[in-house]
mmCIF file of C-alpha atoms in Angstrom:
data_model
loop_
_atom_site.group_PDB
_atom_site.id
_atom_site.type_symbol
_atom_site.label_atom_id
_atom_site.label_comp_id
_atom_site.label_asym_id
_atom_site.label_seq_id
_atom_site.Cartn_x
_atom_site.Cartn_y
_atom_site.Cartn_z
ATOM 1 C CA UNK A 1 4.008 7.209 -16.110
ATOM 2 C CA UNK A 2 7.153 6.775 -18.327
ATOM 3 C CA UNK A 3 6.601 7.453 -22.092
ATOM 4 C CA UNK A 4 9.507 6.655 -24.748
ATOM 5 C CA UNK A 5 9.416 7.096 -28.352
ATOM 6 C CA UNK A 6 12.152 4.934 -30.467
ATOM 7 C CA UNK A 7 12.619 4.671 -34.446
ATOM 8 C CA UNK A 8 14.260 1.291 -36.003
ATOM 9 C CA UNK A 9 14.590 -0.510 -39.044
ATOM 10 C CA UNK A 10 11.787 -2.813 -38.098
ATOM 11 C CA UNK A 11 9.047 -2.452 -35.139
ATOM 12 C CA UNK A 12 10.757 -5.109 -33.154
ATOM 13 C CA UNK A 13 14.098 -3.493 -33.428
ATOM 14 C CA UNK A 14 12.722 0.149 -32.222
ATOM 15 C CA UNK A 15 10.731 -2.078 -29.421
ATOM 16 C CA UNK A 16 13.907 -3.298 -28.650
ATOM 17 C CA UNK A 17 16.109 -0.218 -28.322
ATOM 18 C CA UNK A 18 13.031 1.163 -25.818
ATOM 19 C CA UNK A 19 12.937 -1.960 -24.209
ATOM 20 C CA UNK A 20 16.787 -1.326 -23.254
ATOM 21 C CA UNK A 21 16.459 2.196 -22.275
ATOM 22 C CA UNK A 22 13.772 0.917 -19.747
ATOM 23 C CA UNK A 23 15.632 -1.814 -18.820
ATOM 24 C CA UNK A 24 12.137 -4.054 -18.478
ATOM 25 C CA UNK A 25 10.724 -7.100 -20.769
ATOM 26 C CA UNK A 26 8.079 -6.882 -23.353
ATOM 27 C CA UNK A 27 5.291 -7.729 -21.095
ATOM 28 C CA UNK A 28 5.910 -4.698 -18.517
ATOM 29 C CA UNK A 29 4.899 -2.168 -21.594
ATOM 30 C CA UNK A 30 2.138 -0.962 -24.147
ATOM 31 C CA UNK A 31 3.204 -0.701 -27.277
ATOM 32 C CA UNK A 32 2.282 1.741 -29.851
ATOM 33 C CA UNK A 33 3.089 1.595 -33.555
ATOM 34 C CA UNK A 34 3.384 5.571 -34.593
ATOM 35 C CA UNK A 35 4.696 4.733 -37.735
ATOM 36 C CA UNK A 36 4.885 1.125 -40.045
ATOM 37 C CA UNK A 37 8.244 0.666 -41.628
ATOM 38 C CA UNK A 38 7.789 1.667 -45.365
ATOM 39 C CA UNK A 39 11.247 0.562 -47.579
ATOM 40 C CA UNK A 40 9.812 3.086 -50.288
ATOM 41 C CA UNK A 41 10.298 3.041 -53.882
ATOM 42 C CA UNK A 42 13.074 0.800 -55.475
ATOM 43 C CA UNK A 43 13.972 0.276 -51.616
ATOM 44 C CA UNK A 44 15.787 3.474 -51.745
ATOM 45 C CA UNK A 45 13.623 6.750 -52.180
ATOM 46 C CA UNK A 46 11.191 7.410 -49.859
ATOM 47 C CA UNK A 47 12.174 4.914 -47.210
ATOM 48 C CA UNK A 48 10.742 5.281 -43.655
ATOM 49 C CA UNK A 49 11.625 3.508 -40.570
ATOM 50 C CA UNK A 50 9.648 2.009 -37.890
ATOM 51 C CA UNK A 51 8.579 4.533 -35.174
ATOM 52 C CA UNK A 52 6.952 2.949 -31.988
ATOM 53 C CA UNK A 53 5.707 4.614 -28.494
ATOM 54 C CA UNK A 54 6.406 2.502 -25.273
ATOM 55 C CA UNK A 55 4.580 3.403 -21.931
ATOM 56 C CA UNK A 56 5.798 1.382 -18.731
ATOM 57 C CA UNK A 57 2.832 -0.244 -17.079
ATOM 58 C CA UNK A 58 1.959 0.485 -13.669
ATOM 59 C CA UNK A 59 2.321 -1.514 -10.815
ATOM 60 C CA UNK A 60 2.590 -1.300 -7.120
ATOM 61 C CA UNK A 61 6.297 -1.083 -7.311
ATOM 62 C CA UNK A 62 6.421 2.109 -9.843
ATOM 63 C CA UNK A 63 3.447 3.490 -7.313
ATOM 64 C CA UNK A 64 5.290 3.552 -4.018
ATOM 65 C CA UNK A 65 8.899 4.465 -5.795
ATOM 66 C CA UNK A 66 7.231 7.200 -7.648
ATOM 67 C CA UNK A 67 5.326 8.533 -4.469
ATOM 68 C CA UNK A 68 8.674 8.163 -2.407
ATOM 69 C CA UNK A 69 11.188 9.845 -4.520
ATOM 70 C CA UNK A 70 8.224 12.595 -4.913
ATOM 71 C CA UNK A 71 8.132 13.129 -0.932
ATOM 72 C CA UNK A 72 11.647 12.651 -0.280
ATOM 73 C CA UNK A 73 12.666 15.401 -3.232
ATOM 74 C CA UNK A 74 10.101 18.145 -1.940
ATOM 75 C CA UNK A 75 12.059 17.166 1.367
ATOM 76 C CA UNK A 76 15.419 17.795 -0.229
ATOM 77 C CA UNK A 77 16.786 14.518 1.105
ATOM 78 C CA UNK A 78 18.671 12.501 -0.343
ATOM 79 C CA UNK A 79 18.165 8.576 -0.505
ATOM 80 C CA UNK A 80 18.493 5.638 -2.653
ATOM 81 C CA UNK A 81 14.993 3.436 -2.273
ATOM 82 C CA UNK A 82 15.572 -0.590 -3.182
ATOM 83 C CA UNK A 83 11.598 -2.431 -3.202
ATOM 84 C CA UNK A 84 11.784 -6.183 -3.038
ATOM 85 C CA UNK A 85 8.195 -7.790 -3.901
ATOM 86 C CA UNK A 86 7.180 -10.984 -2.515
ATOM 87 C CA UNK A 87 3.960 -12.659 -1.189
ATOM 88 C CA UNK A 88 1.919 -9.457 -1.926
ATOM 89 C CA UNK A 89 4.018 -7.928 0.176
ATOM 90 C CA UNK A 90 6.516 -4.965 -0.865
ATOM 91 C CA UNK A 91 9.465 -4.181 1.375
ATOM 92 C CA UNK A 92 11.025 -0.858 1.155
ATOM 93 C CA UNK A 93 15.030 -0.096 2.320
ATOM 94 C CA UNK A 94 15.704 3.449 2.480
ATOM 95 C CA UNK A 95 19.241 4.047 2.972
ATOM 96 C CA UNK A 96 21.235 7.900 3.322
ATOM 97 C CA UNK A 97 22.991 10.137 5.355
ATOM 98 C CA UNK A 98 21.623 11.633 8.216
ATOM 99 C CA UNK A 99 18.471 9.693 7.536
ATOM 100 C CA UNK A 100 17.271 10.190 11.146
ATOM 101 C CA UNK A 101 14.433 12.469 10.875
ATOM 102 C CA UNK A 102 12.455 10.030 8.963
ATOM 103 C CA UNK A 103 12.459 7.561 11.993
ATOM 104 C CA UNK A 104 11.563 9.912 14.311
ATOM 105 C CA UNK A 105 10.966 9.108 18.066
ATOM 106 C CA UNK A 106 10.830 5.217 18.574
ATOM 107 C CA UNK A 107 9.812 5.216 14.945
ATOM 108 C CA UNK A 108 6.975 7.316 14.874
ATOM 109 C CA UNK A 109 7.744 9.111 11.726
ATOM 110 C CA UNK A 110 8.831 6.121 10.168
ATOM 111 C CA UNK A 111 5.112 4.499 11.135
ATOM 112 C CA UNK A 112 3.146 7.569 9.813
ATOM 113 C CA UNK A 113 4.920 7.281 6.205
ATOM 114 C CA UNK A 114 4.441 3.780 6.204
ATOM 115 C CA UNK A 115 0.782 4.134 6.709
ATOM 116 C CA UNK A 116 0.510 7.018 4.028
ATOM 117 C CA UNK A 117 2.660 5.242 1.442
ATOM 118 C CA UNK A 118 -0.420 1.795 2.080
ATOM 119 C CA UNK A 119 -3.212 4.479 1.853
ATOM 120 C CA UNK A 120 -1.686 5.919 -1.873
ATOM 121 C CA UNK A 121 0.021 2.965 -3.409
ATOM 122 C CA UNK A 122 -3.788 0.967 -2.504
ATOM 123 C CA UNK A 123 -6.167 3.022 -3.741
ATOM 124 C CA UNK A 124 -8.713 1.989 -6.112
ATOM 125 C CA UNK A 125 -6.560 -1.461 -6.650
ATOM 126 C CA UNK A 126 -8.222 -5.100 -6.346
ATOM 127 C CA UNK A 127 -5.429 -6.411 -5.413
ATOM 128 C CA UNK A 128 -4.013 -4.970 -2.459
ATOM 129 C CA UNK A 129 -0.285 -4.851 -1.019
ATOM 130 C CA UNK A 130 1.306 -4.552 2.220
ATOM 131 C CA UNK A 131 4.074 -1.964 2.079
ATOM 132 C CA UNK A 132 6.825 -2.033 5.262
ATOM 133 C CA UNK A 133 9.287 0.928 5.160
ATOM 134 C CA UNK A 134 12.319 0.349 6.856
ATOM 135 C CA UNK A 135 15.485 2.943 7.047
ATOM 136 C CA UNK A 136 19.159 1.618 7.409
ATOM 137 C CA UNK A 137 18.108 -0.821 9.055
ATOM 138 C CA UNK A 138 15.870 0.352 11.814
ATOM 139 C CA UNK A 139 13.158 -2.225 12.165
ATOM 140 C CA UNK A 140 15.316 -4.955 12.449
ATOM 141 C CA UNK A 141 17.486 -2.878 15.439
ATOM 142 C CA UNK A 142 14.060 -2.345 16.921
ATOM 143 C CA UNK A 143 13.038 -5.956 16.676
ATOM 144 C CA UNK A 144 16.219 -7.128 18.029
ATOM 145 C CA UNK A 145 15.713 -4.330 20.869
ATOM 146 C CA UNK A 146 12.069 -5.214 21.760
ATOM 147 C CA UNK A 147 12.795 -8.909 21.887
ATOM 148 C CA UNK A 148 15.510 -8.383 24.075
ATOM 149 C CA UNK A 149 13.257 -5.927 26.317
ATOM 150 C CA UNK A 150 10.545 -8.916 26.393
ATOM 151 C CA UNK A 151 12.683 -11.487 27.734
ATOM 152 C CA UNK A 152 14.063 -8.979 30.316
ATOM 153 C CA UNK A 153 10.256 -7.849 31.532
ATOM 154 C CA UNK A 154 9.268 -11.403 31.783
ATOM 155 C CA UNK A 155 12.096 -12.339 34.521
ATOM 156 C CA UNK A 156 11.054 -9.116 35.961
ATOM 157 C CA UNK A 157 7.343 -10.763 36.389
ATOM 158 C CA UNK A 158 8.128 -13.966 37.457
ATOM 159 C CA UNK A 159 10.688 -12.876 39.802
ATOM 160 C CA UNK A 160 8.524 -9.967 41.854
ATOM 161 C CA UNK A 161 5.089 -12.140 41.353
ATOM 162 C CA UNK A 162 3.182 -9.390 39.784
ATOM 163 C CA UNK A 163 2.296 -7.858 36.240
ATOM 164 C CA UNK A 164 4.636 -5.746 34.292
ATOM 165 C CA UNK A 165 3.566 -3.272 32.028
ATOM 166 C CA UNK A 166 4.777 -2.255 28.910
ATOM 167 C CA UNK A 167 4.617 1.500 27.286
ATOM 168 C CA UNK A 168 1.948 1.754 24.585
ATOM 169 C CA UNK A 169 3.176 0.441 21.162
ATOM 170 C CA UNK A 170 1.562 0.052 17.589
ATOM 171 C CA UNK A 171 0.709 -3.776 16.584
ATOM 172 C CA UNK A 172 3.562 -4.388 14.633
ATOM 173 C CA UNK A 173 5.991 -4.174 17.803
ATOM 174 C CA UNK A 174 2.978 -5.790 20.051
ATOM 175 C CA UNK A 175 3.823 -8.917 17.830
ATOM 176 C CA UNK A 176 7.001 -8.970 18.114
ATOM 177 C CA UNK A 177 6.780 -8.766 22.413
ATOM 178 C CA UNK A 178 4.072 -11.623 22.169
ATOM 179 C CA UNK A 179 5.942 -13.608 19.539
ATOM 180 C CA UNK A 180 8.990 -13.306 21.844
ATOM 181 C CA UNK A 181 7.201 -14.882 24.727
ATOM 182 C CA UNK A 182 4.918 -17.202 23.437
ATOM 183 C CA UNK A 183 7.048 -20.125 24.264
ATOM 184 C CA UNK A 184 7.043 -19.343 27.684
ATOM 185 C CA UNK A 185 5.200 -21.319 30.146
ATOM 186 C CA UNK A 186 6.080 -19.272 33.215
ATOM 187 C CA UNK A 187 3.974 -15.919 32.261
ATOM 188 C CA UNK A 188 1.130 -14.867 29.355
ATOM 189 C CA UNK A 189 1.268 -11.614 28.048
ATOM 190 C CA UNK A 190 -2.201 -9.822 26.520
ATOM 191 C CA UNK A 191 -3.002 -6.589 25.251
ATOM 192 C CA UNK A 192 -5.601 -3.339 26.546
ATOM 193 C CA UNK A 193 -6.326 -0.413 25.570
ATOM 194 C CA UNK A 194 -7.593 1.099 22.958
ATOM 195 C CA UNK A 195 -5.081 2.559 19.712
ATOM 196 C CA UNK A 196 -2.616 4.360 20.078
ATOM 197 C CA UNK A 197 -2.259 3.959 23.503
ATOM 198 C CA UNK A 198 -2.994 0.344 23.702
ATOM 199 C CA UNK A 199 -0.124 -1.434 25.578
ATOM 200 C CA UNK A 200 1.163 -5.476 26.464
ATOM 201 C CA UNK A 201 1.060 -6.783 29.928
ATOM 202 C CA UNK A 202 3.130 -9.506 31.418
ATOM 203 C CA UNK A 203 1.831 -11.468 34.189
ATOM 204 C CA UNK A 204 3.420 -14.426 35.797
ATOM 205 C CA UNK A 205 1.551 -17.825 35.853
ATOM 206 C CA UNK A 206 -0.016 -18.569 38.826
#
């Protein structure tokens, strides 16, 4: 948690100056008069300025930036992390050099940290938020990959008659193959299995 200590003239003007060095507004910090402004005797001897604490309030951004620059600095790598929050929802762009090992095969790496990063930046919250990690770009690549792969599998069924099915995949890319087909009135596509090995077949209308 950050902690800032500022003197001023005033307590608004040292609230400002930590306020600035934050680069936040008023309602994203405590504040914690240290010292009231004294102008002393004759407003000359014995004068005393303001002296104020300011500690940043936490929030599920500061969580998952804090936990992610923690875990990417014990991995000596590194990355510039940008969070966008929206609809209880906070999306995470990773972007580096040679940031490969954090995807991992087909993105397994990429889908453990994920999962870690919702366990820690949840915990003991009421409100709870959906975290999705992404590195240059991956997940949309994937998407654009998987959706492309669904449309191919599909002619594959209706052509030969028969189901065709699909490798096992986590939900997140099981949505995207059923959200790519769902318009389709030639085939139907369903999930079995259990997790992690639960898998999407495609099977032609009869």
């Amino acid at each position: 948690m950050k902690v800032v200590e500022k003197v001023g003239k005033t307590i608004d003007e040292a609230v400002e100056l930590g306020l600035q060095e934050f680069g936040v507004l008023r309602d994203e910090v405590i504040i914690e008069v240290l010292e009231e402004p004294s102008k002393g005797l004759f407003g000359l001897i014995g004068s005393r300025p303001a002296k104020i604490k300011l500690t940043l309030k936490d929030n599920p951004v500061r969580r998952a930036e804090r936990l992610l620059h923690n875990i990417f600095n014990a991995m000596e790598i590194p990355v510039e992390v940008n969070i966008k929050e929206q609809d209880q929802m906070l999306n995470v762009a990773i972007e580096g050099p040679d940031l490969g090992v954090l995807i991992g095969r087909r993105g397994e790496t990429l889908d453990s940290l994920q999962y870690l990063i919702n366990l820690a930046i949840n915990k003991n919250q009421e409100q709870r938020r959906k975290v999705i990690l992404d590195v240059e770009g991956y997940r949309h690549r994937r998407e654009e990959t998987l959706q492309k792969l669904a449309t191919r599998l599909a002619d594959k069924a209706k052509q030969r008659g028969r189901s065709v099915v699909l490798e096992p995949m986590n939900s997140q890319e099981r949505r995207i193959i059923h959200t790519a087909l769902q318009g389709r009135d030639d085939i139907y596509t369903f999930s079995e299995g259990e997790e992690p090995f639960r898998k999407i077949i495609i099977s032609p209308k009869k």
